[in-house]
Short mmCIF file of C-alpha atoms and ligand atoms in Angstrom, two decimals:
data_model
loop_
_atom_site.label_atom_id
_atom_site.label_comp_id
_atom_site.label_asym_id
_atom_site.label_seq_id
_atom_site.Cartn_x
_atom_site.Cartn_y
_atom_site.Cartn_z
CA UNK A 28 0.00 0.00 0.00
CA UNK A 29 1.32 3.39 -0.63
CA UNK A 30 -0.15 6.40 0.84
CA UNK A 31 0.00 10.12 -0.25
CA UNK A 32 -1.47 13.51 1.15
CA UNK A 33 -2.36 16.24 0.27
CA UNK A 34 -1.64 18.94 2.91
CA UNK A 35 -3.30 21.59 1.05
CA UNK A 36 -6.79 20.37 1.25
CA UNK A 37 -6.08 19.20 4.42
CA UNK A 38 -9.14 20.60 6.84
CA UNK A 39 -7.17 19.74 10.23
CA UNK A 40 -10.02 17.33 11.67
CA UNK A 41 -7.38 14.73 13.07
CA UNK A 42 -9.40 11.68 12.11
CA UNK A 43 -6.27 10.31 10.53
CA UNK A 44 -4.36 10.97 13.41
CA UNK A 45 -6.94 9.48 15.79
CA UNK A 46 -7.22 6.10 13.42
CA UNK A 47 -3.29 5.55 12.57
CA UNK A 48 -1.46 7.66 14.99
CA UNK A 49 1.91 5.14 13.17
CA UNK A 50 1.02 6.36 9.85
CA UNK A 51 -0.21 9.71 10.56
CA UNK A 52 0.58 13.38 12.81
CA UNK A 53 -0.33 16.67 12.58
CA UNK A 54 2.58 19.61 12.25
CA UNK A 55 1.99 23.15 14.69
CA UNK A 56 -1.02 23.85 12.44
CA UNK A 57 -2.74 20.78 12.78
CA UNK A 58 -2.21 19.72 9.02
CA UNK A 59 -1.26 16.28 7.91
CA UNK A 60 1.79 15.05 7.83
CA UNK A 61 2.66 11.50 6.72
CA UNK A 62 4.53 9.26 9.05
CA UNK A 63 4.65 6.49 6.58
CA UNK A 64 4.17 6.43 3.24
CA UNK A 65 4.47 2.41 2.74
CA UNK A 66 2.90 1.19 6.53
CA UNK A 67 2.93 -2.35 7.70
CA UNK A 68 0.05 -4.32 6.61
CA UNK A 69 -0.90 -4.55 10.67
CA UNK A 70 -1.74 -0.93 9.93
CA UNK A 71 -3.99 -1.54 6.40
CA UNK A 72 -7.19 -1.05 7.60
CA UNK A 73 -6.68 1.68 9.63
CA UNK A 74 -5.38 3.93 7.02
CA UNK A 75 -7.99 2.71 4.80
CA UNK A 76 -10.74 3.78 7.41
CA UNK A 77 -8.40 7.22 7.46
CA UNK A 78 -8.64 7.54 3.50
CA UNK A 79 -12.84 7.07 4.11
CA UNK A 80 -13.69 9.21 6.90
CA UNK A 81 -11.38 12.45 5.89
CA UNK A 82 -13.32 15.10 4.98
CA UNK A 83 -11.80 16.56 3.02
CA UNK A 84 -10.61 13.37 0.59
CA UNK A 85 -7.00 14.59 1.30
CA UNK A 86 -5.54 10.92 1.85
CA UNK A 87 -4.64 8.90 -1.45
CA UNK A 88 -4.35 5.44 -1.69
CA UNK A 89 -2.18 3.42 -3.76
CA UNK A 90 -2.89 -0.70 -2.99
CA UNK A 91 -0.80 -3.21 -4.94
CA UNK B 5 -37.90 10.96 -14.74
CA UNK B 6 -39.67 14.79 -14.30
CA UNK B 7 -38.31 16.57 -12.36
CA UNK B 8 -40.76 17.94 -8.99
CA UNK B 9 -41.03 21.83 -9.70
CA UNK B 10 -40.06 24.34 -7.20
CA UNK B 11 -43.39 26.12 -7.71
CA UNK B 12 -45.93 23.92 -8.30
CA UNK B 13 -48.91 23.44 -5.78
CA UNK B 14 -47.78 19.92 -4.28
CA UNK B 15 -48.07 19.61 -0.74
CA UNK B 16 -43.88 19.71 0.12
CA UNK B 17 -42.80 18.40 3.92
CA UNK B 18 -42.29 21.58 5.79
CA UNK B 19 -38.33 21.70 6.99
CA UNK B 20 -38.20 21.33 10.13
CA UNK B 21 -40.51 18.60 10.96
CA UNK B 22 -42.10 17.54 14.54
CA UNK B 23 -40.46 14.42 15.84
CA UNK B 24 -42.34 12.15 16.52
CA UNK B 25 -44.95 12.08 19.82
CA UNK B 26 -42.73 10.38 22.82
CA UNK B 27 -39.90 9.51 21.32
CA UNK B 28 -37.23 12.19 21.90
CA UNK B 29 -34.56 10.92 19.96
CA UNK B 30 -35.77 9.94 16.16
CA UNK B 31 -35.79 12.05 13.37
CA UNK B 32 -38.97 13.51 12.02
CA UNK B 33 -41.13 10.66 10.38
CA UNK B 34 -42.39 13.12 7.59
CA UNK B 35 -39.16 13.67 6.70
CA UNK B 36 -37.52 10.25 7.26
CA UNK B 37 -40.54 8.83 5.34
CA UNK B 38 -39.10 10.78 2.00
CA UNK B 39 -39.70 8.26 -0.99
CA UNK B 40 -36.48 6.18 -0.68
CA UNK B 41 -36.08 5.64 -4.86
CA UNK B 42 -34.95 9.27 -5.63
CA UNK B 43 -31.56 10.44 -3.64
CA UNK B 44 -33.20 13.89 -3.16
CA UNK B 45 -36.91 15.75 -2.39
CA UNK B 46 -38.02 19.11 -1.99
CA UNK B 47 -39.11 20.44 1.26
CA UNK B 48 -40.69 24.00 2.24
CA UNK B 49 -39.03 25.72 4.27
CA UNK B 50 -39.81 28.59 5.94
CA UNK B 51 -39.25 32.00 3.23
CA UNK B 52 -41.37 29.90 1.58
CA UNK B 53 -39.12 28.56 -0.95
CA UNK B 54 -38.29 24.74 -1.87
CA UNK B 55 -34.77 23.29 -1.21
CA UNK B 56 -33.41 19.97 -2.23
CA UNK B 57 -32.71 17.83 1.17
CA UNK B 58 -30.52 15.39 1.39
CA UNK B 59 -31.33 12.62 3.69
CA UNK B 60 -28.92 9.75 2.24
CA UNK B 61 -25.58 9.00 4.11
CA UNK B 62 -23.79 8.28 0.76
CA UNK B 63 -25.45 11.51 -1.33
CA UNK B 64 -24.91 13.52 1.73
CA UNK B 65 -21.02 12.61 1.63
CA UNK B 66 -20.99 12.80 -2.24
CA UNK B 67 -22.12 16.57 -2.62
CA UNK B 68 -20.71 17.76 0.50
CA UNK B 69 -17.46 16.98 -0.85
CA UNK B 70 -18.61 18.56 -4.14
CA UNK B 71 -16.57 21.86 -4.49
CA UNK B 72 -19.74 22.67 -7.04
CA UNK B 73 -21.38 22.50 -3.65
CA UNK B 74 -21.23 26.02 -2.17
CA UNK B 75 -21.71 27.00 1.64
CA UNK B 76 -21.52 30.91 0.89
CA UNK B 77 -24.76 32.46 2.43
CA UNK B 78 -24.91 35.43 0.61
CA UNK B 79 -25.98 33.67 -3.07
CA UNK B 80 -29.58 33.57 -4.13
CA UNK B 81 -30.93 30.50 -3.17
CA UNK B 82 -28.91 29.76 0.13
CA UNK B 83 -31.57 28.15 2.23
CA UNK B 84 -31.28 29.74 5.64
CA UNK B 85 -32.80 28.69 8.50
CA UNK B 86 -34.84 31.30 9.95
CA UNK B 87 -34.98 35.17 9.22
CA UNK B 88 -32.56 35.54 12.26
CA UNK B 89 -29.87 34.00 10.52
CA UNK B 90 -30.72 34.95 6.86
CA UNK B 91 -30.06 38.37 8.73
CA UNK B 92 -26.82 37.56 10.84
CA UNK B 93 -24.97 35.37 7.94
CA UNK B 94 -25.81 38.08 5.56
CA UNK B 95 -23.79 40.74 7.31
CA UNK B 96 -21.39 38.54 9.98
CA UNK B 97 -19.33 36.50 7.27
CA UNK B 98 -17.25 34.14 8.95
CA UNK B 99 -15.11 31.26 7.43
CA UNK B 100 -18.46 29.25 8.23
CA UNK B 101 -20.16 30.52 4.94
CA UNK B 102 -17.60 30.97 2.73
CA UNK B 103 -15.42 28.68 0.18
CA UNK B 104 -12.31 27.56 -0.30
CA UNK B 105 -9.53 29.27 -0.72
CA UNK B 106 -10.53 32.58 1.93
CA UNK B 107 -12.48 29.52 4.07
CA UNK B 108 -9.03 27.84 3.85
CA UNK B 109 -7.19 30.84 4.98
CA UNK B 110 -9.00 31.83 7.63
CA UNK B 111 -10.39 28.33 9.44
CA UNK B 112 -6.00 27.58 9.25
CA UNK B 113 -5.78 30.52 11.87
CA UNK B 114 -7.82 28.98 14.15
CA UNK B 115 -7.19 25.34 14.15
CA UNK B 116 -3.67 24.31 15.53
CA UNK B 117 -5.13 24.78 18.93
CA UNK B 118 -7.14 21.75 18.52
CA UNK B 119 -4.43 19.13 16.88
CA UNK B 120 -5.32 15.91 18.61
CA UNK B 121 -2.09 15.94 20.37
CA UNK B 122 -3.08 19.01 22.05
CA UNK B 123 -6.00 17.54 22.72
CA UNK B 124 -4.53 15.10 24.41
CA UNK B 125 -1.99 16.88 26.28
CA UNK B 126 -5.65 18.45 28.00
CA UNK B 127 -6.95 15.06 28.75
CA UNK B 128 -5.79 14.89 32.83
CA UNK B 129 -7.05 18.49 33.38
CA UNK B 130 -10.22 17.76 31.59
CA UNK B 131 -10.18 14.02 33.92
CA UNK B 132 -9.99 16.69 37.36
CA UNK B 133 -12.34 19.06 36.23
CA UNK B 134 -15.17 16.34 35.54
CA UNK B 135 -14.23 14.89 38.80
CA UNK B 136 -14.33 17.36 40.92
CA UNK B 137 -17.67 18.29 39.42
CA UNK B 138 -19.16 14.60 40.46
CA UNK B 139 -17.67 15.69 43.59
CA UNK B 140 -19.05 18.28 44.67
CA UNK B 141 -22.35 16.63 43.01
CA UNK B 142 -22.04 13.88 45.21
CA UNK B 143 -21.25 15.98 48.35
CA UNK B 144 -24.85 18.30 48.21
CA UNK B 145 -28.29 17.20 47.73
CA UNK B 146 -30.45 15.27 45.34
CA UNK B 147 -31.99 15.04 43.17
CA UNK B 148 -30.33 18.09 40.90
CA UNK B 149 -30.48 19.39 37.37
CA UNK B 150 -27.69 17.63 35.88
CA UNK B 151 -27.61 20.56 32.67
CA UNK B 152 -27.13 22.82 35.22
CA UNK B 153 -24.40 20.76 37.95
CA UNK B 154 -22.61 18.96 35.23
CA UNK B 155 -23.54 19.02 31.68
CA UNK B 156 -22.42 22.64 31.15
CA UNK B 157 -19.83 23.68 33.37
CA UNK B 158 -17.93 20.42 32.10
CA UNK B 159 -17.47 22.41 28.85
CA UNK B 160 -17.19 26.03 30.43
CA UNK B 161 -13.91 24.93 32.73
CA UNK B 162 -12.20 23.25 30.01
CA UNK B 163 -12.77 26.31 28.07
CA UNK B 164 -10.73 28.10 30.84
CA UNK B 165 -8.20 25.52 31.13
CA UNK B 166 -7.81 25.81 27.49
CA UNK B 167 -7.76 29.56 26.69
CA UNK B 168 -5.68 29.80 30.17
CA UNK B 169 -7.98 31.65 32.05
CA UNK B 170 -6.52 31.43 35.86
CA UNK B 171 -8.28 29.41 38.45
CA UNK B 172 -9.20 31.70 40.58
CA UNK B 173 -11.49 33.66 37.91
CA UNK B 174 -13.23 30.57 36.91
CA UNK B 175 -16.77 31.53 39.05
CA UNK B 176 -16.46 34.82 37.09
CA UNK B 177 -15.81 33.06 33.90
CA UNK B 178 -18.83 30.29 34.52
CA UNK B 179 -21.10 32.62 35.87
CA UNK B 180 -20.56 34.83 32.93
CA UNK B 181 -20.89 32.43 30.40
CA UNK B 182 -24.06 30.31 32.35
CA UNK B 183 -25.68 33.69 31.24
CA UNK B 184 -24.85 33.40 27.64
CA UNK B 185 -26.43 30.21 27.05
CA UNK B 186 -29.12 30.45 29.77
CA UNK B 187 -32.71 30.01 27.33
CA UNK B 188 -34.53 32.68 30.35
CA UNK B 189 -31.70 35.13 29.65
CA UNK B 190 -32.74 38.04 27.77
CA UNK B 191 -30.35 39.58 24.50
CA UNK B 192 -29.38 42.59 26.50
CA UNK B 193 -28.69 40.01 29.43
CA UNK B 194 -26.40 37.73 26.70
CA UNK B 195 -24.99 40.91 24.90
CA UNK B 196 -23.96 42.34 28.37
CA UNK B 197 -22.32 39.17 29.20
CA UNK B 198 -21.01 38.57 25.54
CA UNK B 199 -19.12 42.03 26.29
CA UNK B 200 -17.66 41.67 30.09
CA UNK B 201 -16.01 38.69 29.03
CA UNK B 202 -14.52 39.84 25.57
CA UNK B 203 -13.08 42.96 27.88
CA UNK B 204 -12.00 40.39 30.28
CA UNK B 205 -10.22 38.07 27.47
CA UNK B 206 -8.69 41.18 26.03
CA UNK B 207 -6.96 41.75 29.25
CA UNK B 208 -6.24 38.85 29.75
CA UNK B 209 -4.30 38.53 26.21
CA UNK B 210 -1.76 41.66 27.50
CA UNK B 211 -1.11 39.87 30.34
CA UNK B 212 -0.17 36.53 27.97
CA UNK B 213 1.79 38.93 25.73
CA UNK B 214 4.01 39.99 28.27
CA UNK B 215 3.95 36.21 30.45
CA UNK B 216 3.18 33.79 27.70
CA UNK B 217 2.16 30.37 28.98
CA UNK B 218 1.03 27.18 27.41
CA UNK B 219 -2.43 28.33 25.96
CA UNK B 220 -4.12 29.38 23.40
CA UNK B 221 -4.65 32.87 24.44
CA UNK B 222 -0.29 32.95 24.86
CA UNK B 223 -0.46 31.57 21.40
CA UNK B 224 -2.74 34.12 19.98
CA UNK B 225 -1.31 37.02 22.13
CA UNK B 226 2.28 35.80 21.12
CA UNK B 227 1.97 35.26 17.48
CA UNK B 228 -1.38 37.19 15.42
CA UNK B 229 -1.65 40.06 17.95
CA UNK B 230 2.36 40.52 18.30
CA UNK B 231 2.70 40.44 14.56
CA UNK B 232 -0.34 42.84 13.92
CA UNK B 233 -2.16 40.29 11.57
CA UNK B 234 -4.98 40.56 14.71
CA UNK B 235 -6.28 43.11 16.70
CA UNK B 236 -6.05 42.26 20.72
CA UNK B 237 -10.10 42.80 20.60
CA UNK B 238 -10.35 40.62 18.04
CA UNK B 239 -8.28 37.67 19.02
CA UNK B 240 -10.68 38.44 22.32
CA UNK B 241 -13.71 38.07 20.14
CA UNK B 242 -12.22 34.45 18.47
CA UNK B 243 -11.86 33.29 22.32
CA UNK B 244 -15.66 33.99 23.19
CA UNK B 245 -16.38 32.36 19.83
CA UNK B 246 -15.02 29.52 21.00
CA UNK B 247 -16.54 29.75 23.83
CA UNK B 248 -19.74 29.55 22.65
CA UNK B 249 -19.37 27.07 19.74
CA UNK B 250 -17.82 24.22 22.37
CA UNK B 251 -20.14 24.87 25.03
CA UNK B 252 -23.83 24.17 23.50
CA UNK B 253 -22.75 21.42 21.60
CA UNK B 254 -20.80 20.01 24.01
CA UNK B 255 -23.41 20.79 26.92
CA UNK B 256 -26.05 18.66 25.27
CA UNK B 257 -23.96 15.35 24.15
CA UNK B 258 -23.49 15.30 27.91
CA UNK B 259 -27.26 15.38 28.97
CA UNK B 260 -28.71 14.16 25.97
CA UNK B 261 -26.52 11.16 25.47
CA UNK B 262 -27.27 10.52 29.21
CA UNK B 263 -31.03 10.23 28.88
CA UNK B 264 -30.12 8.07 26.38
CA UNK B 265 -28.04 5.93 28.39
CA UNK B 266 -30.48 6.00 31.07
CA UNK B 267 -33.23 4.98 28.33
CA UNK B 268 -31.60 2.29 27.26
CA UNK B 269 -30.07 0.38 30.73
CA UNK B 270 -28.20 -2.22 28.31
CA UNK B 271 -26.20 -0.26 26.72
CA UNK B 272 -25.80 1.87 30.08
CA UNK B 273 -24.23 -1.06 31.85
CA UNK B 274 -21.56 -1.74 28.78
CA UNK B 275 -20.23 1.77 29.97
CA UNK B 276 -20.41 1.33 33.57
CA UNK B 277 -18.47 -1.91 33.87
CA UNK B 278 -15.99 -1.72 30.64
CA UNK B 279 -12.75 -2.50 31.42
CA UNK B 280 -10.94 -1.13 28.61
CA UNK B 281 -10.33 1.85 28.20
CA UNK B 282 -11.41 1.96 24.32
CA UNK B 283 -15.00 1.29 25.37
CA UNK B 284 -16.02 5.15 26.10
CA UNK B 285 -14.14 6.35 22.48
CA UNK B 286 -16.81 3.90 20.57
CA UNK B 287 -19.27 4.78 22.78
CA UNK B 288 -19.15 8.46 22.15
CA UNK B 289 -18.84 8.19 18.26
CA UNK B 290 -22.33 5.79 18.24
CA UNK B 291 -23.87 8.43 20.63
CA UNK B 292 -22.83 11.49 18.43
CA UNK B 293 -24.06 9.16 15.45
CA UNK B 294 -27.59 7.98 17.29
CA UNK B 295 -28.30 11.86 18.76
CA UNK B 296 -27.10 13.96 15.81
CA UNK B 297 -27.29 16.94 18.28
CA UNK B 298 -26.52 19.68 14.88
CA UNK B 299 -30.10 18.28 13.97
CA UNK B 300 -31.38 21.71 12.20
CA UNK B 301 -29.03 20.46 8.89
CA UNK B 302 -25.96 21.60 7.53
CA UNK B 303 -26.69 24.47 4.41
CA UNK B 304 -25.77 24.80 0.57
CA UNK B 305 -26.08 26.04 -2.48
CA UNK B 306 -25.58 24.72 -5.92
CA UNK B 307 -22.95 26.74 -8.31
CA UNK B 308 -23.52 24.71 -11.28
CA UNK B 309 -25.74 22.26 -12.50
CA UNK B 310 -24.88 18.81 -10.77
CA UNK B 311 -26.62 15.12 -12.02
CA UNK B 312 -26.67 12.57 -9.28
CA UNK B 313 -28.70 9.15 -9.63
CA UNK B 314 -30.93 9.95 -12.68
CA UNK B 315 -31.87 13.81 -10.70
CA UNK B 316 -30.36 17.47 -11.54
CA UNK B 317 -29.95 19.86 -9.07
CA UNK B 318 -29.57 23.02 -10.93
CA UNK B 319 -27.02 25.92 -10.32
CA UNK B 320 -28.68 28.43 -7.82
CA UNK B 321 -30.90 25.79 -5.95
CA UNK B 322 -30.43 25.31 -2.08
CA UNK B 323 -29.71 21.70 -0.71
CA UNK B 324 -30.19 20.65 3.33
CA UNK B 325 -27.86 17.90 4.15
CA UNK B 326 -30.25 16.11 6.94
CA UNK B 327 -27.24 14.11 8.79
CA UNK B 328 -29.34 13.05 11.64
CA UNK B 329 -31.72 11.29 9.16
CA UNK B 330 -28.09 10.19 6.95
CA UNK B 331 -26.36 8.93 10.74
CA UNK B 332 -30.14 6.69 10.25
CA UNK B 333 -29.07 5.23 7.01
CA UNK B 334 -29.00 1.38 6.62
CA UNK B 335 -27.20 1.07 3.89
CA UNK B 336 -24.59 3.48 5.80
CA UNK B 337 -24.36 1.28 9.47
CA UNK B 338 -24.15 -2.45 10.10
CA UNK B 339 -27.33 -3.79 11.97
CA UNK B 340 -30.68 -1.86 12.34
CA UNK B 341 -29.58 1.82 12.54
CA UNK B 342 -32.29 3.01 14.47
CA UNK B 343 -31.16 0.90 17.59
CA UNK B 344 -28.54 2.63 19.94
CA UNK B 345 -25.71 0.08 19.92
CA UNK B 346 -22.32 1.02 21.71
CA UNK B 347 -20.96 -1.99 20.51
CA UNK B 348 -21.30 -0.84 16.63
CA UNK B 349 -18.39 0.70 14.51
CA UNK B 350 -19.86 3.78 14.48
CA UNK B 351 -16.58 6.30 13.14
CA UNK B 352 -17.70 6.84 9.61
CA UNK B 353 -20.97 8.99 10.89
CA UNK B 354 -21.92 12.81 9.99
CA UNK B 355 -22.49 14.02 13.45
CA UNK B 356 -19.32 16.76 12.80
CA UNK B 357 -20.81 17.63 9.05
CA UNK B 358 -18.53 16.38 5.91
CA UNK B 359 -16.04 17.76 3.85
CA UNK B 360 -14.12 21.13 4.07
CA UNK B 361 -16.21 22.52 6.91
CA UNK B 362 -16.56 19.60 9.34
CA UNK B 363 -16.13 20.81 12.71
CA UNK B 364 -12.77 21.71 14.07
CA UNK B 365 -13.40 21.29 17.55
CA UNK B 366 -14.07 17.97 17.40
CA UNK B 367 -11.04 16.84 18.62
CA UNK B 368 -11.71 18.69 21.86
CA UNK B 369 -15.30 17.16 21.89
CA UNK B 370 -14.28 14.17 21.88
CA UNK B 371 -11.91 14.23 24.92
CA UNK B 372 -14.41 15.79 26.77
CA UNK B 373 -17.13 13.37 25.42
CA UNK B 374 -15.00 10.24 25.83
CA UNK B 375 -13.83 11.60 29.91
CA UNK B 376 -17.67 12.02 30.95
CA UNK B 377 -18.75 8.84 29.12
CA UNK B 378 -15.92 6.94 30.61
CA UNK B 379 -16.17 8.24 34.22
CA UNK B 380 -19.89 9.35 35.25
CA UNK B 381 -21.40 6.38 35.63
CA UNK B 382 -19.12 4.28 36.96
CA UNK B 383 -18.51 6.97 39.67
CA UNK B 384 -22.24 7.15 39.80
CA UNK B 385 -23.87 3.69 39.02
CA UNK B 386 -26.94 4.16 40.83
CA UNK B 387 -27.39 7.56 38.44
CA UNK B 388 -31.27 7.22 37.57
CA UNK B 389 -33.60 9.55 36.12
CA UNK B 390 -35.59 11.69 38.57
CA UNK B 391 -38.67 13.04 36.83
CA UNK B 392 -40.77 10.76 34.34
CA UNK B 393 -39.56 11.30 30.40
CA UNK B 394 -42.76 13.39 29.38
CA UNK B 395 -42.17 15.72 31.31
CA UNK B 396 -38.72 16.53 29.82
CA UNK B 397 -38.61 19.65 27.74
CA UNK B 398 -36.23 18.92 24.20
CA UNK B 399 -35.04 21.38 22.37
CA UNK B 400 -36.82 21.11 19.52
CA UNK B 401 -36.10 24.98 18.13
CA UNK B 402 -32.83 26.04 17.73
CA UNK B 403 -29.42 24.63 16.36
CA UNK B 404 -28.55 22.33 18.44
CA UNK B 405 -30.50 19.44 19.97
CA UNK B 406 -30.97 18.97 23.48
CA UNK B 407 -32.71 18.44 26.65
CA UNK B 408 -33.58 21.77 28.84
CA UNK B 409 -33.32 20.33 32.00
CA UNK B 410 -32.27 16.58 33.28
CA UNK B 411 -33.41 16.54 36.95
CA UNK B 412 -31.39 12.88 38.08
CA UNK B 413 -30.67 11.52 41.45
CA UNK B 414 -28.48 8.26 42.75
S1 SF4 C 20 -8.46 13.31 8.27
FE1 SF4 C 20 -8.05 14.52 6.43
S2 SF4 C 20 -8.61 16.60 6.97
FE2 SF4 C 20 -8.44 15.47 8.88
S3 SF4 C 20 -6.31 15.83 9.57
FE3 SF4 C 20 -6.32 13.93 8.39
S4 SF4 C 20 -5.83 14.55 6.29
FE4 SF4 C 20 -6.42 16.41 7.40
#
C-alpha cells in the first residue's frame, strides 16, 4: 500500500491521526503530515478507514 | 424521470418537521418517510421557498465533498434557516459561509489549537475538572439538574483551562458564560455578558503577551496580535467564539446522550463496567451518530448544475444535508440503525458535518465526550432519572438538539 497527502486540502479534523497515529501526525497547524508512506500491513485497515472518513478526501491510496 | 417543480402546488414536507410524539430521539417521520427511490426531495421551508434535502448517508457525503457544492450564504438560493440567521450570515461572514480558498485561509488561523495531540496533552485536566464536578455533586443534595451541575460547566472549565484563564477567575468566567447560554436570559442580558467577558479576554491577552504560557490565548497574544495580523479585541472576540461554539454542543452530548443511556439500561451497563479503556471512544462516536445533536441540517447552495442518480440539481438551488436522518441510514451502518448500539463501529458517521467545513473542535469534543462517558457512571452507578420522560422539555427549536433540564438523582 502506498499512501499520499495532500496537505493543502487538508481541513485539520485529526481523524487520521486518531485512526493511525503510526502512519499519521499533525505539524503546529494541525495539518497532515505523513509518518509512513508504505505502513505495515498490521496498519492496512486503519489507514484505509483514514482515506474514508477524511473530509476533506486529502488521503490517497495506492494498494498493490 | 420529471423533475418535482419548485413552484408547483404539491403539498412539500415543511423543513423542520415535529419528531415524533414520545420519542425524543428519532428524526422527524415526515421527513424520514421521503420516498427512498430518488436520492433527493423538496421540502418548504420557511421564506417559503423549496430546497433539495438530502437525507442519504452516501449523497450527503458525495455533494458535501462537491466543491460545485457552495456553503456561501450570501448567493440567491442559500436556504437559511430562519430570518434571524438569513439576517446575521448576511452581514457577519465568517469562514463558516464561505469557500475555499478565503475559508481555507481563515479556518488555518484557528485550528492548531485543537491538533489531537493538544487535545490530548488536555486530557488529565479535563479528567480533574469532571471529577471534581461529580464531587461536589455527590457531596450536596439530590436530586439536581444535571444541565445545570454537570452538563455545562464540564465544557465552560475546560474552556478556561484551554484559553488559560486562571483558576481563581473561573466563578467569574462560569457565571458569565451560564448567562450566555441560559434560554430565560434576555439579549441585552447575553450581549452584556457577551461584552464583560470579551473585555476580560482582552486583558487577559496583554497579560499573555508579556507572560506567555502554554495556551491558546499565549499563542494568539504571542503570534497574530504581536505580529499585527490581529487586533487584541479581536483575538478576544475568536476566544468567546469559542466559547460559545464548544459549550452548546458540548453541553447537550453530555445530557442528551445521558437520557439516552439512562433509556436504554443495556447499553448503560456496557459503559459502567468496561474494562478497557477503548470502550467510552466507541461509545461516544455511536452516541454522536444515534443523537445527531446539529439536527437543524448543515446548508448549501448549488454553483452549477450537478446530475446525481438519474436527478439534476440546478445551479442556484439550495440543498439541506439532513445528517441526523443520513447517521439513520442502513445502507450506511451495520445492523438496524435506528437501535442505539455502543458496541457498533460507528466512526464513519456525519455528526461533525462532511467535507471542508466539518467541525474543528471535534477533537476537543471528543476528549471531553469520551472523559464524561468513561467516568460518570461508573462513579455514579446508581445515576437514575428523577422526573418521568414526558415531562422533559427537548429542544426542539434552535441549532442544536438537546434536553432543557435533566433533573437525576443516585
Ligand atoms: S483526516 Fe483529512 S482533513 Fe483530517 S487531519 Fe487527516 S488529512 Fe487532514
Amino acid at each position: 500500500m502506498r499512501v499520499e497527502v495532500d496537505q493543502p486540502r487538508c481541513v485539520a479534523s485529526g481523524q487520521c491521526v486518531l485512526l493511525a497515529p503510526e502512519v499519521f501526525d499533525q505539524d503546529d497547524d494541525g495539518i497532515v503530515e505523513l509518518l509512513e508512506s508504505d505502513p505495515e500491513p498490521r496498519h492496512h485497515d486503519d489507514v484505509r478507514e483514514s482515506a474514508a472518513v477524511c473530509p476533506a478526501a486529502a488521503i490517497r491510496l495506492t494498494e498493490r | 424521470m420529471a423533475q418535482p417543480q419548485a413552484d408547483t402546488a404539491v403539498e412539500l414536507p415543511h423543513h423542520p418537521s415535529p419528531r415524533a410524539a414520545g420519542c425524543p430521539f428519532d428524526p422527524p417521520p415526515a421527513l424520514r418517510s421521503l420516498p427512498s427511490d430518488q436520492p433527493l426531495s423538496r421540502v418548504r421551508i420557511w421564506d417559503g421557498s423549496s430546497p433539495w434535502l438530502v437525507t442519504r448517508y452516501e449523497q450527503l457525503r458525495r455533494l458535501l465533498g462537491d466543491p460545485r457544492v457552495s456553503a456561501d450564504a450570501t448567493l440567491p438560493g442559500y436556504p437559511h434557516r430562519t430570518p434571524a440567521t438569513k439576517a446575521s450570515d448576511e452581514t457577519r461572514r465568517t469562514f463558516l459561509t464561505m469557500d475555499d480558498p478565503d475559508h481555507a485561509r481563515l479556518r488555518r488561523m484557528v485550528t492548531a489549537p485543537f491538533a489531537v495531540r493538544k487535545m490530548e496533552a488536555l486530557r488529565p485536566a479535563v479528567q480533574r475538572i469532571v471529577d471534581d464536578l461529580i464531587d461536589a455533586m455527590l457531596a450536596g443534595p439530590k436530586p439536581v439538574d444535571l444541565v445545570q451541575e454537570f452538563a455545562l460547566p464540564v465544557p465552560s472549565l475546560v474552556i478556561c483551562e484551554l484559553l488559560g484563564v486562571p483558576y481563581a477567575d473561573h466563578d467569574f468566567f462560569q457565571r458569565n458564560t451560564k448567562v450566555v447560554v441560559d434560554r430565560t436570559s434576555t439579549p441585552e442580558q447575553v450581549l452584556d455578558c457577551l461584552g464583560t467577558l470579551t473585555d476580560y479576554l482582552e486583558e487577559l491577552l496583554s497579560e499573555k503577551a508579556a507572560r506567555p504560557a502554554d495556551d491558546l490565548l499565549s499563542v494568539l497574544a504571542t503570534e497574530p496580535v504581536a505580529t499585527g495580523e490581529m487586533t487584541r479585541r479581536r483575538a478576544a472576540e475568536t476566544g468567546v467564539l469559542l466559547l460559545g461554539a464548544g459549550h452548546e454542543t458540548t453541553a447537550n452530548m453530555i445530557a442528551l446522550g445521558t437520557l439516552a443511556l439512562l433509556l436504554n439500561p443495556d447499553q448503560l451497563a456496557l459503559l459502567r463496567d468496561a474494562e478497557n479503556p477503548g470502550t467510552a471512544a466507541g461509545a461516544v462516536e455511536e452516541l454522536l451518530r444515534y443523537l445527531t445533536i446539529a439536527h437543524s441540517g448543515r446548508r448549501r447552495v448549488a454553483l452549477e448544475d450537478i446530475e446525481l442518480d438519474g436527478q439534476t440539481i440546478r445551479a442556484g438551488e439550495g440543498l439541506i444535508f439532513a445528517n441526523d436522518i443520513a447517521n439513520r441510514d442502513p445502507e450506511a451502518f451495520a445492523g438496524d440503525a435506528d437501535r442505539l448500539d455502543l458496541t457498533r463501529d460507528s466512526r464513519r458517521h456525519v455528526a461533525f458535518g462532511f467535507g471542508v467545513h466539518q467541525c474543528l473542535g471535534q477533537p476537543l469534543a471528543r476528549v471531553e465526550l469520551q472523559v464524561v462517558y468513561g467516568t460518570l457512571y461508573s462513579r455514579i452507578p446508581t445515576l437514575a432519572l428523577a422526573t418521568d420522560v414526558d415531562r422533559l422539555e427537548f429542544k426542539h427549536q434552535g441549532l442544536v438538539y438537546g434536553v432543557h433540564e435533566l433533573p437525576v438523582t443516585w
